[in-house]
Coordinates of C-alpha atoms in Angstrom, one line a residue:
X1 CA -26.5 9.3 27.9
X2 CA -25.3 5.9 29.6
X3 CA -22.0 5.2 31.8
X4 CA -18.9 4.8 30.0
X5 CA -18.2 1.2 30.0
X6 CA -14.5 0.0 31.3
X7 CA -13.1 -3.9 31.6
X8 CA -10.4 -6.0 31.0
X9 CA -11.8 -7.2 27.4
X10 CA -12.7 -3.7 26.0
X11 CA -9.1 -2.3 27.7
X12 CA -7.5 -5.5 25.5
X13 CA -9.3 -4.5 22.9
X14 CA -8.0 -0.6 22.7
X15 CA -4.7 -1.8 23.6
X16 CA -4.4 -4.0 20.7
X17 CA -6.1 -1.0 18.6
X18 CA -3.3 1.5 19.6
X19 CA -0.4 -1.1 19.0
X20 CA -1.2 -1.7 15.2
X21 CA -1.1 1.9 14.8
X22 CA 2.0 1.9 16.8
X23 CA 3.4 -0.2 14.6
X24 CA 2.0 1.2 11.0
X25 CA 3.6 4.1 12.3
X26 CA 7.1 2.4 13.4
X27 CA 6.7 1.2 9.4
X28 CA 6.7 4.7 8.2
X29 CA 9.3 6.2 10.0
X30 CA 11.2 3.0 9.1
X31 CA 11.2 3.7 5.4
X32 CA 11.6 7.5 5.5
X33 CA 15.3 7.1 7.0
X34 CA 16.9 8.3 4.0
X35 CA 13.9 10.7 2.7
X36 CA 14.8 14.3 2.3
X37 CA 11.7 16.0 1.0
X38 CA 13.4 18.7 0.0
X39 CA 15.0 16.5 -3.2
X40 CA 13.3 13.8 -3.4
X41 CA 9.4 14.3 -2.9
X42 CA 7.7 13.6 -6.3
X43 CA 4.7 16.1 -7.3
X44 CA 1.0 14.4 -7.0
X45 CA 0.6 15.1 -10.4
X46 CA 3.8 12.6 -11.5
X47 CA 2.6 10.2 -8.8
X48 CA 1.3 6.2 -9.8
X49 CA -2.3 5.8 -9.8
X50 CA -2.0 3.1 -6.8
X51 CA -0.3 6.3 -4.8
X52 CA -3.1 8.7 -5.7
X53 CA -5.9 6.1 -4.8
X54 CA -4.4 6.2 -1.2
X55 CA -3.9 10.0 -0.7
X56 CA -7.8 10.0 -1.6
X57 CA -8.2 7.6 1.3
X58 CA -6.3 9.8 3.5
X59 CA -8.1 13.0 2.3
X60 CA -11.6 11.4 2.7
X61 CA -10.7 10.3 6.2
X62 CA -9.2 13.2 7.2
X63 CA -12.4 15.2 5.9
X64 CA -14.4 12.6 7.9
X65 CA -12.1 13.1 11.3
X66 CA -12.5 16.5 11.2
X67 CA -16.2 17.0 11.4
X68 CA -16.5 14.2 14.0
X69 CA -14.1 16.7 16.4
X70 CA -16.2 19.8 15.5
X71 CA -19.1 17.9 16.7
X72 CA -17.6 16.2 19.4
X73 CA -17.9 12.7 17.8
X74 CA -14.5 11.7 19.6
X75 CA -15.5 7.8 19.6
X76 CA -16.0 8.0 15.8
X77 CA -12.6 9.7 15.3
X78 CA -10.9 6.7 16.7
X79 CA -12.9 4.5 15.0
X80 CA -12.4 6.3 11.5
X81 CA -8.5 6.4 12.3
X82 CA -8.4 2.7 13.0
X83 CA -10.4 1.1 10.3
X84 CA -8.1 3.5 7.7
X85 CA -5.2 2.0 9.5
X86 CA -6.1 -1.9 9.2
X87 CA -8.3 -1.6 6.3
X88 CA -6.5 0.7 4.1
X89 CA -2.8 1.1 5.4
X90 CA -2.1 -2.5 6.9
X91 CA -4.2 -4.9 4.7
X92 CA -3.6 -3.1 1.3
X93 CA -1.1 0.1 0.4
X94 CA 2.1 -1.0 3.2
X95 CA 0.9 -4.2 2.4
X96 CA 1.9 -3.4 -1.5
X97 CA 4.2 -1.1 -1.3
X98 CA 6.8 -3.2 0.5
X99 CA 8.3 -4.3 -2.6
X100 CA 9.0 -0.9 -4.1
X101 CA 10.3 -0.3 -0.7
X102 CA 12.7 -3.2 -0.4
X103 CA 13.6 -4.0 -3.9
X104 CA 13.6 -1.1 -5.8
X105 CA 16.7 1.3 -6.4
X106 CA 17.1 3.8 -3.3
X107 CA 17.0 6.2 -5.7
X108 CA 14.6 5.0 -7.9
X109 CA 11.0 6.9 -8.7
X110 CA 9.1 3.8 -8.0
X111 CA 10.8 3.8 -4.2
X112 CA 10.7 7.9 -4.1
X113 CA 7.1 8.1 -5.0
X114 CA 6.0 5.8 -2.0
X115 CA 8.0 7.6 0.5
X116 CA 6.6 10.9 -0.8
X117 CA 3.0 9.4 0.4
X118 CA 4.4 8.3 3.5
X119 CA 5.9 11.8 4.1
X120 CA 2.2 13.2 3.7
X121 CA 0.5 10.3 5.8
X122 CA 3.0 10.9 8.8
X123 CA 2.1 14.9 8.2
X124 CA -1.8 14.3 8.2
X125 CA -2.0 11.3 10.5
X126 CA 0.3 12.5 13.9
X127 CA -1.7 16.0 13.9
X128 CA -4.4 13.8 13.6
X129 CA -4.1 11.5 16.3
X130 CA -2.3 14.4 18.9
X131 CA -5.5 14.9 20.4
X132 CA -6.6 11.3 21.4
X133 CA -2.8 9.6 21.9
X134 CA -0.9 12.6 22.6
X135 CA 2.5 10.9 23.5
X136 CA 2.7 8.5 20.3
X137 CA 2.4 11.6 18.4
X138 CA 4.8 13.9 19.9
X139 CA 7.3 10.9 19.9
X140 CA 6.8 9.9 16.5
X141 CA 7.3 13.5 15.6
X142 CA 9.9 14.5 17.5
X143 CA 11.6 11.5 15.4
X144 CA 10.7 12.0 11.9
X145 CA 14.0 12.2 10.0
X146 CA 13.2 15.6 8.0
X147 CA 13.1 18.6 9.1
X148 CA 9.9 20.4 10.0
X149 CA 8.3 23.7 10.0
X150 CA 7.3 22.9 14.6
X151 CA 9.4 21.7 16.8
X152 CA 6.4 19.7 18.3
X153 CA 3.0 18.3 16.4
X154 CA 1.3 20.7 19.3
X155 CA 2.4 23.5 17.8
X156 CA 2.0 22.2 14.2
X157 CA -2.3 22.4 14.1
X158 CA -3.6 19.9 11.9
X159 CA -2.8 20.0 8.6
X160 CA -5.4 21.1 6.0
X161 CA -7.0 18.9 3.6
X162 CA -6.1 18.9 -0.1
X163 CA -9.3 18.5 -2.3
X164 CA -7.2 18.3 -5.2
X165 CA -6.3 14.5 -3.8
X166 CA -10.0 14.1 -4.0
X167 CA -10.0 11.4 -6.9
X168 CA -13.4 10.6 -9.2
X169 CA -14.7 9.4 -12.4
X170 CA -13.2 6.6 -14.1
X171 CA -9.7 6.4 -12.3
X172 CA -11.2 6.4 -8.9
X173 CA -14.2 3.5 -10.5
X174 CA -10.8 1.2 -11.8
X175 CA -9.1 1.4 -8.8
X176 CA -11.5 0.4 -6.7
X177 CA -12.9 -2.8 -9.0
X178 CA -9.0 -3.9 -9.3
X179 CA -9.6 -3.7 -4.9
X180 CA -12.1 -6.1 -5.6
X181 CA -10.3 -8.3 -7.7
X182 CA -7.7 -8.3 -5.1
X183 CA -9.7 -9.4 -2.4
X184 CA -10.8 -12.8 -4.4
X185 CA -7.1 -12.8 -5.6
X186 CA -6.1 -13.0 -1.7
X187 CA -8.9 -15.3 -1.0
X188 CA -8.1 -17.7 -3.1
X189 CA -4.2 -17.7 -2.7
X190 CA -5.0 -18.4 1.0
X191 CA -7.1 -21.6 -0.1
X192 CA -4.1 -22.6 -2.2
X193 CA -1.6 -22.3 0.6
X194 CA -3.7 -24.5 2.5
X195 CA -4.0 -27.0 -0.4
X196 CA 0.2 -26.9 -0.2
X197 CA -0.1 -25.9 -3.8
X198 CA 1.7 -22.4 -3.3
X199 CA 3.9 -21.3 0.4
X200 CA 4.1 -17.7 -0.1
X201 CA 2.4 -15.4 -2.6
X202 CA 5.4 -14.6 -5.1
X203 CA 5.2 -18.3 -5.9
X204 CA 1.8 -18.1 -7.7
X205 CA 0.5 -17.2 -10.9
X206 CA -2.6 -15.8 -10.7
X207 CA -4.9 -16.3 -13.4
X208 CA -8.1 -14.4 -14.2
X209 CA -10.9 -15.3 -16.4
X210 CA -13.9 -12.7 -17.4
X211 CA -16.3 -12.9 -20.0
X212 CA -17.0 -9.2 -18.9
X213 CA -15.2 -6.9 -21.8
X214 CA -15.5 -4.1 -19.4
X215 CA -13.5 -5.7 -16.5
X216 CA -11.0 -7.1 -18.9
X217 CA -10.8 -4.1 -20.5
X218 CA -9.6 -2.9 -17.2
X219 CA -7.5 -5.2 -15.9
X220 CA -5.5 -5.5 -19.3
X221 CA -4.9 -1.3 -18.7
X222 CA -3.1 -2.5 -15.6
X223 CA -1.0 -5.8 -17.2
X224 CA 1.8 -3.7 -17.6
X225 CA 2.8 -0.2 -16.6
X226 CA 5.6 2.2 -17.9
X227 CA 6.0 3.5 -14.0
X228 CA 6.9 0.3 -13.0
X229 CA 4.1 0.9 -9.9
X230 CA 0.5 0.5 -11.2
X231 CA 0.8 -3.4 -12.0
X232 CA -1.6 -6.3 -11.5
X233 CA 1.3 -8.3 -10.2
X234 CA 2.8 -5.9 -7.4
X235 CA -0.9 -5.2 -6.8
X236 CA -1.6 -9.1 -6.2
X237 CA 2.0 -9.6 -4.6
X238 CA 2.3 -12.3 -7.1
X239 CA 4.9 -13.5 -9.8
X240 CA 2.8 -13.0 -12.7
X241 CA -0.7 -12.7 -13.8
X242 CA -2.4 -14.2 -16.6
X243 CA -5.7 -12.6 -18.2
X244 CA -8.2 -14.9 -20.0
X245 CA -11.3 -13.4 -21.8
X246 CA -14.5 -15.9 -21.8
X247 CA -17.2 -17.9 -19.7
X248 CA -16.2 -17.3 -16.0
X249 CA -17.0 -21.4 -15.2
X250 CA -18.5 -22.2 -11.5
X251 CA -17.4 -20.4 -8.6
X252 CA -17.5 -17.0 -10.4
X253 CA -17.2 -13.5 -8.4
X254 CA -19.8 -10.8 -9.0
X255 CA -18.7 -7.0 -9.5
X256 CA -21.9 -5.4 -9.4
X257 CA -22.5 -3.4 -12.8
X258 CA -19.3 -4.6 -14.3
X259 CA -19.3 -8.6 -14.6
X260 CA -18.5 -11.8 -13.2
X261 CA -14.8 -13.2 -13.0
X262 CA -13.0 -16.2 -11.7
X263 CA -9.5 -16.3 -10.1
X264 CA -7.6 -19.6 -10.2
X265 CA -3.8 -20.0 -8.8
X266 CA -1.3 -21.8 -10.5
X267 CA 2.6 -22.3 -9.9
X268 CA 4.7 -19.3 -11.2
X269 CA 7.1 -20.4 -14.1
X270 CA 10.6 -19.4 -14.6
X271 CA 12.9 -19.1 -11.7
X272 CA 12.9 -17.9 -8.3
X273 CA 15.3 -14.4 -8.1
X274 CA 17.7 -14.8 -5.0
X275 CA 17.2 -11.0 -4.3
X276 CA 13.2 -9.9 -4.3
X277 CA 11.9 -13.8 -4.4
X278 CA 9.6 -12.9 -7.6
X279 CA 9.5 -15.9 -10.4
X280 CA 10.9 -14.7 -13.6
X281 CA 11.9 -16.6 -17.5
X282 CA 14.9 -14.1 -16.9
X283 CA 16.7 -15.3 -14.0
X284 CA 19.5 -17.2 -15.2
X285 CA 20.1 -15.3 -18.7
X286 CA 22.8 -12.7 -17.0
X287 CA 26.4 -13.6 -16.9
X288 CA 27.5 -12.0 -13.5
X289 CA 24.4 -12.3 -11.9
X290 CA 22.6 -15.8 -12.8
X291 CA 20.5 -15.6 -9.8
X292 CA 19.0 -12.3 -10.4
X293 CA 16.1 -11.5 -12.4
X294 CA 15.8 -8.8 -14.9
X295 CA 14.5 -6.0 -12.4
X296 CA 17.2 -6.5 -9.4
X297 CA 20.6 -6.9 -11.7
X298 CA 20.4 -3.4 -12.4
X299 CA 19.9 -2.3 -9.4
X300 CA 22.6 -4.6 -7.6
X301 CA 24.8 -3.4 -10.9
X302 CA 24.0 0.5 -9.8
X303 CA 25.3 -0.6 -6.4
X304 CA 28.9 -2.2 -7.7
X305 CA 29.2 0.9 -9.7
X306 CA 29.0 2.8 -6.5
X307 CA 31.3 0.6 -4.8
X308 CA 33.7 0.8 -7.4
X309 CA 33.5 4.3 -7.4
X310 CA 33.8 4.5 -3.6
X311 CA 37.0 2.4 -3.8

């Protein structure tokens, strides 16, 4: 074994590590302020595919956290715990899920069914990470807004994982090609920022040419969804999404043993919604609420009703 190496930059370095996860963690508790699992949690089995996909993460990297502690692997704990936080947690599901978060109804299943995941990250991750950053742990639990079964995540043991989130087959294969797909989608949205074609995201339409039938196949499945979750366009954080089936062109993206593709950005049409920002042909076409599109006016009309009701 060698000497445990200490300095400014690695000490940077960790600090910078512990402050995103801080702050993923600040996001949680955030967005659980009016949680009560008791009446709102939604079973797995009733949960969006994009919900499922990250409780798999979670389980696999709680699966992978737990044998590094039995065999002492402490540096590969934290390492496992960060790259799920950036990788998976920052850069794709809280990425995501901010619009169900924000827009939705607060009673709503799409808005119930994301805080019944973050419910079971807080409960996996702060057992988790009691060990290695004891004090961010007890202080994050000691203000979760639910009740819990320990008064400290000390006395709580780490919770056990749940092989029934283990996902496979062809769900788990979809999910993770539509990942794919999002990472060109992001890559080239980034170029078209720079080109001052687009400013933020919800201005685009993103439009996706294959002359694979498998991947369109796929990517058609997700055009539309009855949950209101498990859409191309909240999955993009884009206004709409346009599918195209033929020859890719030049600049094509490979999805090994699935197909080539090419994403292209144009400017959404229709008009911008005051309330989420999205692009939509429907804003306009209500009477009290010109400015809103077709998924905020009943939500702002639920909260009138209230009001009314109030008064």
């Amino acid at each position: 074994s060698s000497d445990v190496l200490i300095g400014p930059s690695i000490l940077k370095q960790t600090s910078e590590i512990y402050r995103k996860l801080r702050g993923t963690i600040r996001f949680v508790l955030g967005n659980l302020h009016d949680f009560n699992p008791e009446s709102d949690a939604v079973s797995y089995d009733s949960l969006p595919l994009f919900d499922k996909y990250i409780l798999h993460q979670l389980v696999t990297v709680q699966e992978e956290v737990d044998s590094n502690f039995e065999s002492f692997q402490f540096s590969k704990v934290f390492q496992t715990i960060q790259r799920f936080n950036v990788v998976d947690l920052s850069q794709f599901y809280l990425d995501v899920v901010k619009d169900r978060l924000y827009i939705r109804g607060s009673d709503s299943f799409e808005r119930k069914s994301c805080q019944t995941v973050l419910k079971h990250m807080l409960d996996t991750l702060l057992p988790m990470i009691a060990p290695i950053l004891p004090h961010l742990a007890e202080d994050a639990w000691q203000n979760l807004p639910f009740q819990t079964s320990s008064k400290s995540v000390f006395l709580h043991g780490l919770a056990e994982a749940k092989s029934e989130w283990k996902m496979s087959g062809a769900d788990l294969q979809e999910l993770e090609i539509l990942r794919s797909v999002r990472s060109e989608v992001n890559r080239v949205a980034e170029i078209a920022r720079k080109d001052k074609l687009i400013g933020s995201s919800l201005e685009a339409k993103v439009v996706i040419r294959t002359d694979s039938q498998e991947l369109h196949t796929i990517l058609s499945k997700y055009s539309e969804s009855a949950n209101g979750v498990d859409e191309l366009r909240y999955l993009f954080i884009c206004s709409q999404v346009d599918l195209k089936e033929g020859p890719a062109g030049e600049g094509v993206t490979e999805i090994p043993e699935v197909g080539t593709f090419r994403a292209t950005i144009e400017r959404a049409g229709g008009l911008r919604c005051a309330r989420c920002w999205n692009y939509s042909d429907t804003v306009g076409t209500f009477g009290d609420h010109k400015e809103l599109c077709d998924r905020c006016h009943p939500v702002v009309q639920g909260k009138k009703a209230v009001a009314n009701v109030a008064a």
